[in-house]
Coordinates of C-alpha atoms in Angstrom, one line a residue:
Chain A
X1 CA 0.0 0.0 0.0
X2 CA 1.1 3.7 -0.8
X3 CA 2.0 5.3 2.5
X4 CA 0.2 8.9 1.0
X5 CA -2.6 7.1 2.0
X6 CA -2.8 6.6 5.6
X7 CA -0.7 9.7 5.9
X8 CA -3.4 12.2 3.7
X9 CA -6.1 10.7 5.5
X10 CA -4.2 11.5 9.1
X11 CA -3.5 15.3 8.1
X12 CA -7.2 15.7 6.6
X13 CA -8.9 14.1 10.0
X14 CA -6.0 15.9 11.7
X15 CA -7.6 19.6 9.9
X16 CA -11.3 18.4 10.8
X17 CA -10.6 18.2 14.7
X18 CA -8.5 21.5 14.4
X19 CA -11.6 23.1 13.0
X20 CA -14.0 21.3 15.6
X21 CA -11.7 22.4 18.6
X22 CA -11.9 26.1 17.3
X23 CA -15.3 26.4 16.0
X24 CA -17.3 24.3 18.5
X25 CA -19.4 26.3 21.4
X26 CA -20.3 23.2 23.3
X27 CA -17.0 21.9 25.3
X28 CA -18.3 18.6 24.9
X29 CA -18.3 19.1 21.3
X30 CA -14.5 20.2 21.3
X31 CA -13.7 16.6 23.5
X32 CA -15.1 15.1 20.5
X33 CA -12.8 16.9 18.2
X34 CA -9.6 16.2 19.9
X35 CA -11.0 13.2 20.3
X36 CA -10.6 13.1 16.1
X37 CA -7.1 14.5 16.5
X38 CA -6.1 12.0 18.7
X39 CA -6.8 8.9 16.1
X40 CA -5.1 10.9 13.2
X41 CA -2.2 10.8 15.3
X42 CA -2.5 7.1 16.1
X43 CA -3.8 6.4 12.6
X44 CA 0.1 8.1 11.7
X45 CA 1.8 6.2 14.2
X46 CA 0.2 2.8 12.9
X47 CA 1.1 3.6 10.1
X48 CA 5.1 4.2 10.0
X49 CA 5.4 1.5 12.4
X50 CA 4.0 -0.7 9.7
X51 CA 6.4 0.9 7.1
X52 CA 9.4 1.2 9.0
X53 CA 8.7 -2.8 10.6
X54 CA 10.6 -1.8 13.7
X55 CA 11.6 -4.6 15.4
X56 CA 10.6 -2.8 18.9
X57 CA 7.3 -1.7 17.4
X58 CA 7.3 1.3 18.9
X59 CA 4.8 3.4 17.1
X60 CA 2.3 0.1 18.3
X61 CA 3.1 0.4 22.0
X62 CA 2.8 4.6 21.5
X63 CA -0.4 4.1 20.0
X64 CA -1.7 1.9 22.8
X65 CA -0.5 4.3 25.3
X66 CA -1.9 7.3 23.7
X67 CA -5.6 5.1 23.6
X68 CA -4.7 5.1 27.0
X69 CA -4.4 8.7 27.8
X70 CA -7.0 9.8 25.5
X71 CA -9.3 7.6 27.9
X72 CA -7.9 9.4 31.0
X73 CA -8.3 12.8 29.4
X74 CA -12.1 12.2 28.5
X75 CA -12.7 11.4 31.7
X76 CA -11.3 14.1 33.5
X77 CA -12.1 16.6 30.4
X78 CA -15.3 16.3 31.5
X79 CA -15.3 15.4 35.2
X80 CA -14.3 19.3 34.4
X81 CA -17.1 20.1 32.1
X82 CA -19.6 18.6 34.3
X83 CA -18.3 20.8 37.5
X84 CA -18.4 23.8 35.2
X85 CA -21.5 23.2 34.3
X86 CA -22.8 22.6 38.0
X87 CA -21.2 25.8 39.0
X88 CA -21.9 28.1 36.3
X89 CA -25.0 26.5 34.5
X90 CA -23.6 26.2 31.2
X91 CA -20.8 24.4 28.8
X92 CA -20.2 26.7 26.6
X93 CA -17.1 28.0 26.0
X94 CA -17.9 31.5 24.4
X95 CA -19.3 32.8 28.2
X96 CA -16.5 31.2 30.2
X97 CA -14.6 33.9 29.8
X98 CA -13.7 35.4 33.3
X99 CA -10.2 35.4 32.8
X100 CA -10.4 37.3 29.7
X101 CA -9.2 40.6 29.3
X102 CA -11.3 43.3 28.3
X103 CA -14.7 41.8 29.6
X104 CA -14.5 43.3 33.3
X105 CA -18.1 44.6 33.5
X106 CA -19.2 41.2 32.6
X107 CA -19.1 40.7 36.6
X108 CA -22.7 41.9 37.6
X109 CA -23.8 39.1 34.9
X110 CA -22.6 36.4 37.2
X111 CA -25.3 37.1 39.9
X112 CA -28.0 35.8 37.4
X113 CA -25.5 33.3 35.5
X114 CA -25.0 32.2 39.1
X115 CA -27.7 32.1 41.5
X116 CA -26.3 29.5 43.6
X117 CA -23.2 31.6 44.6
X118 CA -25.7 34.5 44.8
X119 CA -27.5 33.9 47.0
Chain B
X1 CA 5.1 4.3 -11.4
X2 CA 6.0 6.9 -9.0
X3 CA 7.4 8.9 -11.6
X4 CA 4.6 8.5 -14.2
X5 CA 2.9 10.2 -11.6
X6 CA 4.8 12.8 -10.3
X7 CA 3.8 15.7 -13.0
X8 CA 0.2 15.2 -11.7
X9 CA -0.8 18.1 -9.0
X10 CA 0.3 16.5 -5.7
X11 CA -3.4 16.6 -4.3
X12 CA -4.4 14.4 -6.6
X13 CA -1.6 11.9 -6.6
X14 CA -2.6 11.3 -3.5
X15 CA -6.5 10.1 -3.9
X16 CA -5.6 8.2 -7.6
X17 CA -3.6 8.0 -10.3
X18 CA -1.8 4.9 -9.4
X19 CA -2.1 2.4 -12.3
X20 CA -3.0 -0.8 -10.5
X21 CA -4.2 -0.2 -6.8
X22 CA -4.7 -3.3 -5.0
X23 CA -7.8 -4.2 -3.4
X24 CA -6.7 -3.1 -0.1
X25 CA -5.9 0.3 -1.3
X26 CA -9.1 0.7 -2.8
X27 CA -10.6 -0.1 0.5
X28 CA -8.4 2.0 2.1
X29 CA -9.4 4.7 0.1
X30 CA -12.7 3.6 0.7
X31 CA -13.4 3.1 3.8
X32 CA -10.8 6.4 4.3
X33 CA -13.5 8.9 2.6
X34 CA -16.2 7.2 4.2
X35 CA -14.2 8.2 8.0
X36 CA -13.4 12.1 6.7
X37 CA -16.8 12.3 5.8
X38 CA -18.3 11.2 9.3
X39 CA -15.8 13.4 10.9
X40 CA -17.0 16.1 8.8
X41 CA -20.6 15.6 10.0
X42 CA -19.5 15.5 13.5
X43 CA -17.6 18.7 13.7
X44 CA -20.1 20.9 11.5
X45 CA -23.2 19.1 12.4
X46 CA -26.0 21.4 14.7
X47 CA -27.8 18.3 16.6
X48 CA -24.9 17.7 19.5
X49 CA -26.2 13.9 20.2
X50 CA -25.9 13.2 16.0
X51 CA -22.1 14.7 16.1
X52 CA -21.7 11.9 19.0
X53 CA -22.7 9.1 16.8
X54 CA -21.3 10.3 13.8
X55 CA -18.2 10.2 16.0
X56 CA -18.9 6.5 16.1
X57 CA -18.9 6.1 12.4
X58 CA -15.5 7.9 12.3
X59 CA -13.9 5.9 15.0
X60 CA -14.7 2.6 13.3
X61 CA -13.9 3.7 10.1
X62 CA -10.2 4.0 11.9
X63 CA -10.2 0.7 13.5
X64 CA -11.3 -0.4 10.5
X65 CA -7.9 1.5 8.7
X66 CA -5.9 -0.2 11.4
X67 CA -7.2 -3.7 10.6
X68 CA -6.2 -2.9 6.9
X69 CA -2.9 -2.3 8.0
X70 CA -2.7 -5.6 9.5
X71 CA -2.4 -3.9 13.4
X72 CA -5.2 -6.4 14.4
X73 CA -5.1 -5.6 18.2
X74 CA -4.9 -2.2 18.1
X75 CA -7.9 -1.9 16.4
X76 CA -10.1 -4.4 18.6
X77 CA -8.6 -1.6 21.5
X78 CA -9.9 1.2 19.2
X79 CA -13.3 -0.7 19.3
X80 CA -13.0 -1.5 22.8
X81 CA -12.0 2.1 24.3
X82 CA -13.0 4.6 21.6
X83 CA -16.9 2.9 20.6
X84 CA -17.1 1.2 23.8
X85 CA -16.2 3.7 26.6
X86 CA -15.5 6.9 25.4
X87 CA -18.3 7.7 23.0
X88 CA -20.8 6.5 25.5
X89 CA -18.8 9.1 28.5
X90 CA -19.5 12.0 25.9
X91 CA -23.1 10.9 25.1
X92 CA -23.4 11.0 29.1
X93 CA -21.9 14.2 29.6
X94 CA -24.2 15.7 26.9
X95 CA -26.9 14.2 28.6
X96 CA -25.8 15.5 32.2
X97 CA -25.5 19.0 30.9
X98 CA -28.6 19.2 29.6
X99 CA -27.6 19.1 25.8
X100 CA -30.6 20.5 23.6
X101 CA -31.8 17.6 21.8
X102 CA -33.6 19.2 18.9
X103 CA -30.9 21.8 16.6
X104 CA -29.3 24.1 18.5
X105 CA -28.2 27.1 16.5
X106 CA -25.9 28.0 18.3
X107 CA -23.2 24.8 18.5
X108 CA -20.8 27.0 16.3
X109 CA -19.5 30.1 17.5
X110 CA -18.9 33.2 15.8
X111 CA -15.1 32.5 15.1
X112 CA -15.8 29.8 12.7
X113 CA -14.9 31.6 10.0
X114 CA -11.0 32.3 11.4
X115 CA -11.8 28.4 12.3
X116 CA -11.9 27.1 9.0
X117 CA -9.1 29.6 7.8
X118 CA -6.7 28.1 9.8
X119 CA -8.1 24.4 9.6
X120 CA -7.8 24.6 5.7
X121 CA -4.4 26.0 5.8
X122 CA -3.0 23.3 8.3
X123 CA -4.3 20.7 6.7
X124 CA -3.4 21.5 2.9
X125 CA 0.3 22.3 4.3
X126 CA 0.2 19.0 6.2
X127 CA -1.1 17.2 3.2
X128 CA 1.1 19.3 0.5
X129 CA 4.5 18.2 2.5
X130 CA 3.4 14.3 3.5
X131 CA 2.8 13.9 -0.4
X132 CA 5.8 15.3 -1.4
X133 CA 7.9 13.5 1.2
X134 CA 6.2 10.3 0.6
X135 CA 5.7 10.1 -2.8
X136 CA 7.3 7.0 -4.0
X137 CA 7.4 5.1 -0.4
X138 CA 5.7 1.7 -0.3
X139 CA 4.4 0.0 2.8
X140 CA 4.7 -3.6 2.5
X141 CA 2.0 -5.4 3.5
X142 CA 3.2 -9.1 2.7
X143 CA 4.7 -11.7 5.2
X144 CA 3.6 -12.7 8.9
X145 CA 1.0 -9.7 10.9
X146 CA 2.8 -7.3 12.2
X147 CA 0.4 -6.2 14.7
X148 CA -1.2 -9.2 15.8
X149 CA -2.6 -10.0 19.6
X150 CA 0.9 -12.3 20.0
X151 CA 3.4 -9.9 18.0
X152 CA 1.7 -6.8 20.6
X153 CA 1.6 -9.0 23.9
X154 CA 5.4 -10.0 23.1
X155 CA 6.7 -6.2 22.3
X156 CA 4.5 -4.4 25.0
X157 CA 5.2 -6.7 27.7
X158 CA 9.3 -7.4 26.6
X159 CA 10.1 -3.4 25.8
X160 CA 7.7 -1.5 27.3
X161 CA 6.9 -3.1 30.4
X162 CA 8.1 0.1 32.4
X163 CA 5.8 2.7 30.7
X164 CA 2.9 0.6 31.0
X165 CA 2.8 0.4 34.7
X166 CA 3.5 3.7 35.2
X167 CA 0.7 4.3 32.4
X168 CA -1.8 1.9 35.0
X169 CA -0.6 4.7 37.8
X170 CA -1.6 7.4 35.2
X171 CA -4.8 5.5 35.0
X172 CA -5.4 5.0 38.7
X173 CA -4.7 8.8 39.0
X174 CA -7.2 10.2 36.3
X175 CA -9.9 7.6 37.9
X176 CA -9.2 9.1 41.5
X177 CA -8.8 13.1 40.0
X178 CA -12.3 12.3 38.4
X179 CA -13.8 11.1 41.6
X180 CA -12.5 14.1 43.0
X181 CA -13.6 16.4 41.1
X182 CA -17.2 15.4 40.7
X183 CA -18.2 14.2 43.3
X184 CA -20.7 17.3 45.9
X185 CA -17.9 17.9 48.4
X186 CA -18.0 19.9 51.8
X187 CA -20.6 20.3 54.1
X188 CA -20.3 24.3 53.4
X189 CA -21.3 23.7 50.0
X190 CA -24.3 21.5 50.8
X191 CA -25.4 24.5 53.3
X192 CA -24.8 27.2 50.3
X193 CA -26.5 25.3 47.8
X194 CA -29.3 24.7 50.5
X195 CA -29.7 28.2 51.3
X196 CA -29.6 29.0 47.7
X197 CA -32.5 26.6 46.9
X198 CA -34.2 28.4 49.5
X199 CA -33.8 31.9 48.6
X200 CA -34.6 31.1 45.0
X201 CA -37.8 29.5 46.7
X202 CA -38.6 32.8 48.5
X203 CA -38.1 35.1 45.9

């Protein structure tokens, strides 16, 4: 098999989570891109290790470990989404923004974003 | 062959122009546009629980690429984590944060635009330079699996028996930090949360 194959396919998936991570509103919706970036990085790896047929098969065992961490990162990604969500009652990303600079009167919002910690 | 197609554009001596592709590229190929397009779907669709599923298409598709490329347990790992556990952790976080389940205009924001700019420019740089660096490189598929169950077992647990137990602590870790951080902690809280249900009640 060409090796332009696996490799074009990698980069394109590779674009499509780029464009997820920065277009998505929904931070559930950007786990699920990176999610996409993640196996275009694996679906690389899998690939040279099959080209290269390196006797340690490294790019295998680095595939399985990055499976792995992806599954550890969904997990606490949205462990955090989920407390953000309980504190602030939303997920997007746009209004999660208090450490931004430039949007200091956004402050009085919080009282009705936040009615728990209001009141 | 490689040089018979070399004057073509380099985009498109990536998707044909080969003069006798073997069945497993053109399955490759196959089951590759049928992967890009599901990933598509997921990140531009507006219904939040379809771009979950499409997700699902997309991930197979992959584990699907890996069994073509003879890496027979990684892909029964893909099917394992990826469909089994971490497609159905998203569908629950959407579900626990109250995801619309109707179209929700609003799943893109405004910066899309800038979004796609600098998707479509990373991707046709990434794609421009792998074509040209691997033009005329040939990945032989003949002779014994090189990523079956035996092959992996032997390599992971010969060679890289010290990063996967301190990827189990990693595990362990992540498990506890997600217990941690989701579970209703002090008694301060409950009391502020009460008083806030309260006070909502009152007013």
């Amino acid at each position: 098999m060409h090796l332009a194959y696996p490799a074009v396919l990698a980069a394109l998936l590779f674009a499509t989570g780029l464009y997820g991570v920065l277009a998505r509103r929904n931070a559930i919706l950007v786990l699920m891109s990176v999610e996409l970036m993640l196996n275009a990085v694996n679906l690389n790896l899998v690939a040279f290790d099959v080209w290269l047929r390196d006797t340690l098969h490294a790019g295998q065992a680095l595939t399985l470990f990055t499976i792995a961490i992806a599954a550890a990162e969904i997990g606490i990604g949205l462990a955090i989404v989920l407390m953000v969500y309980r504190n602030r009652g939303t997920s997007d990303v746009d209004k999660l923004r208090d450490t931004a600079e430039g949007h200091e009167p956004a402050r009085p919002d919080d009282n009705t974003a936040r009615p728990e910690v209001a009141a | 062959m490689s040089i018979a197609t070399a004057p073509l554009a380099p985009l498109a001596a990536a998707g044909h122009g080969f003069l006798s592709p073997t069945g497993v590229e053109i399955a490759f190929v196959l089951v590759g546009l049928a992967t890009l397009g599901a990933a598509l779907v997921t990140v531009t669709t507006k219904q939040l629980v379809h771009a979950a599923l499409w997700l699902v298409v997309a991930l197979g598709g992959i584990a699907v690429e890996y069994l073509l490329l003879t890496a027979e347990f990684i892909a029964w790992v893909q099917v394992l984590i990826y469909l089994g556990s971490v497609v159905v952790l998203l569908l629950f976080g959407l579900m626990l944060t109250k995801a619309p389940i109707g179209r929700s205009p609003d799943a893109d924001s405004g910066n899309r635009w800038v979004a796609l700019g600098v998707a479509g420019l990373a991707g046709a740089t990434l794609v421009w330079v792998v074509v040209d660096a691997f033009r005329a490189t040939w990945i032989d598929l003949d002779g014994p699996a090189q990523g079956s169950t035996k092959v992996t077992g032997e390599i992971l647990f010969q060679h890289w028996v010290l990063p996967f137990e301190a990827l189990s602590v990693l595990l362990l870790a992540a498990l506890i930090g997600a217990i941690v951080l989701s579970r209703r902690n002090t008694a301060a809280e409950e009391a502020a949360d009460a008083a806030a249900r309260t006070g909502k009640g009152q007013r």
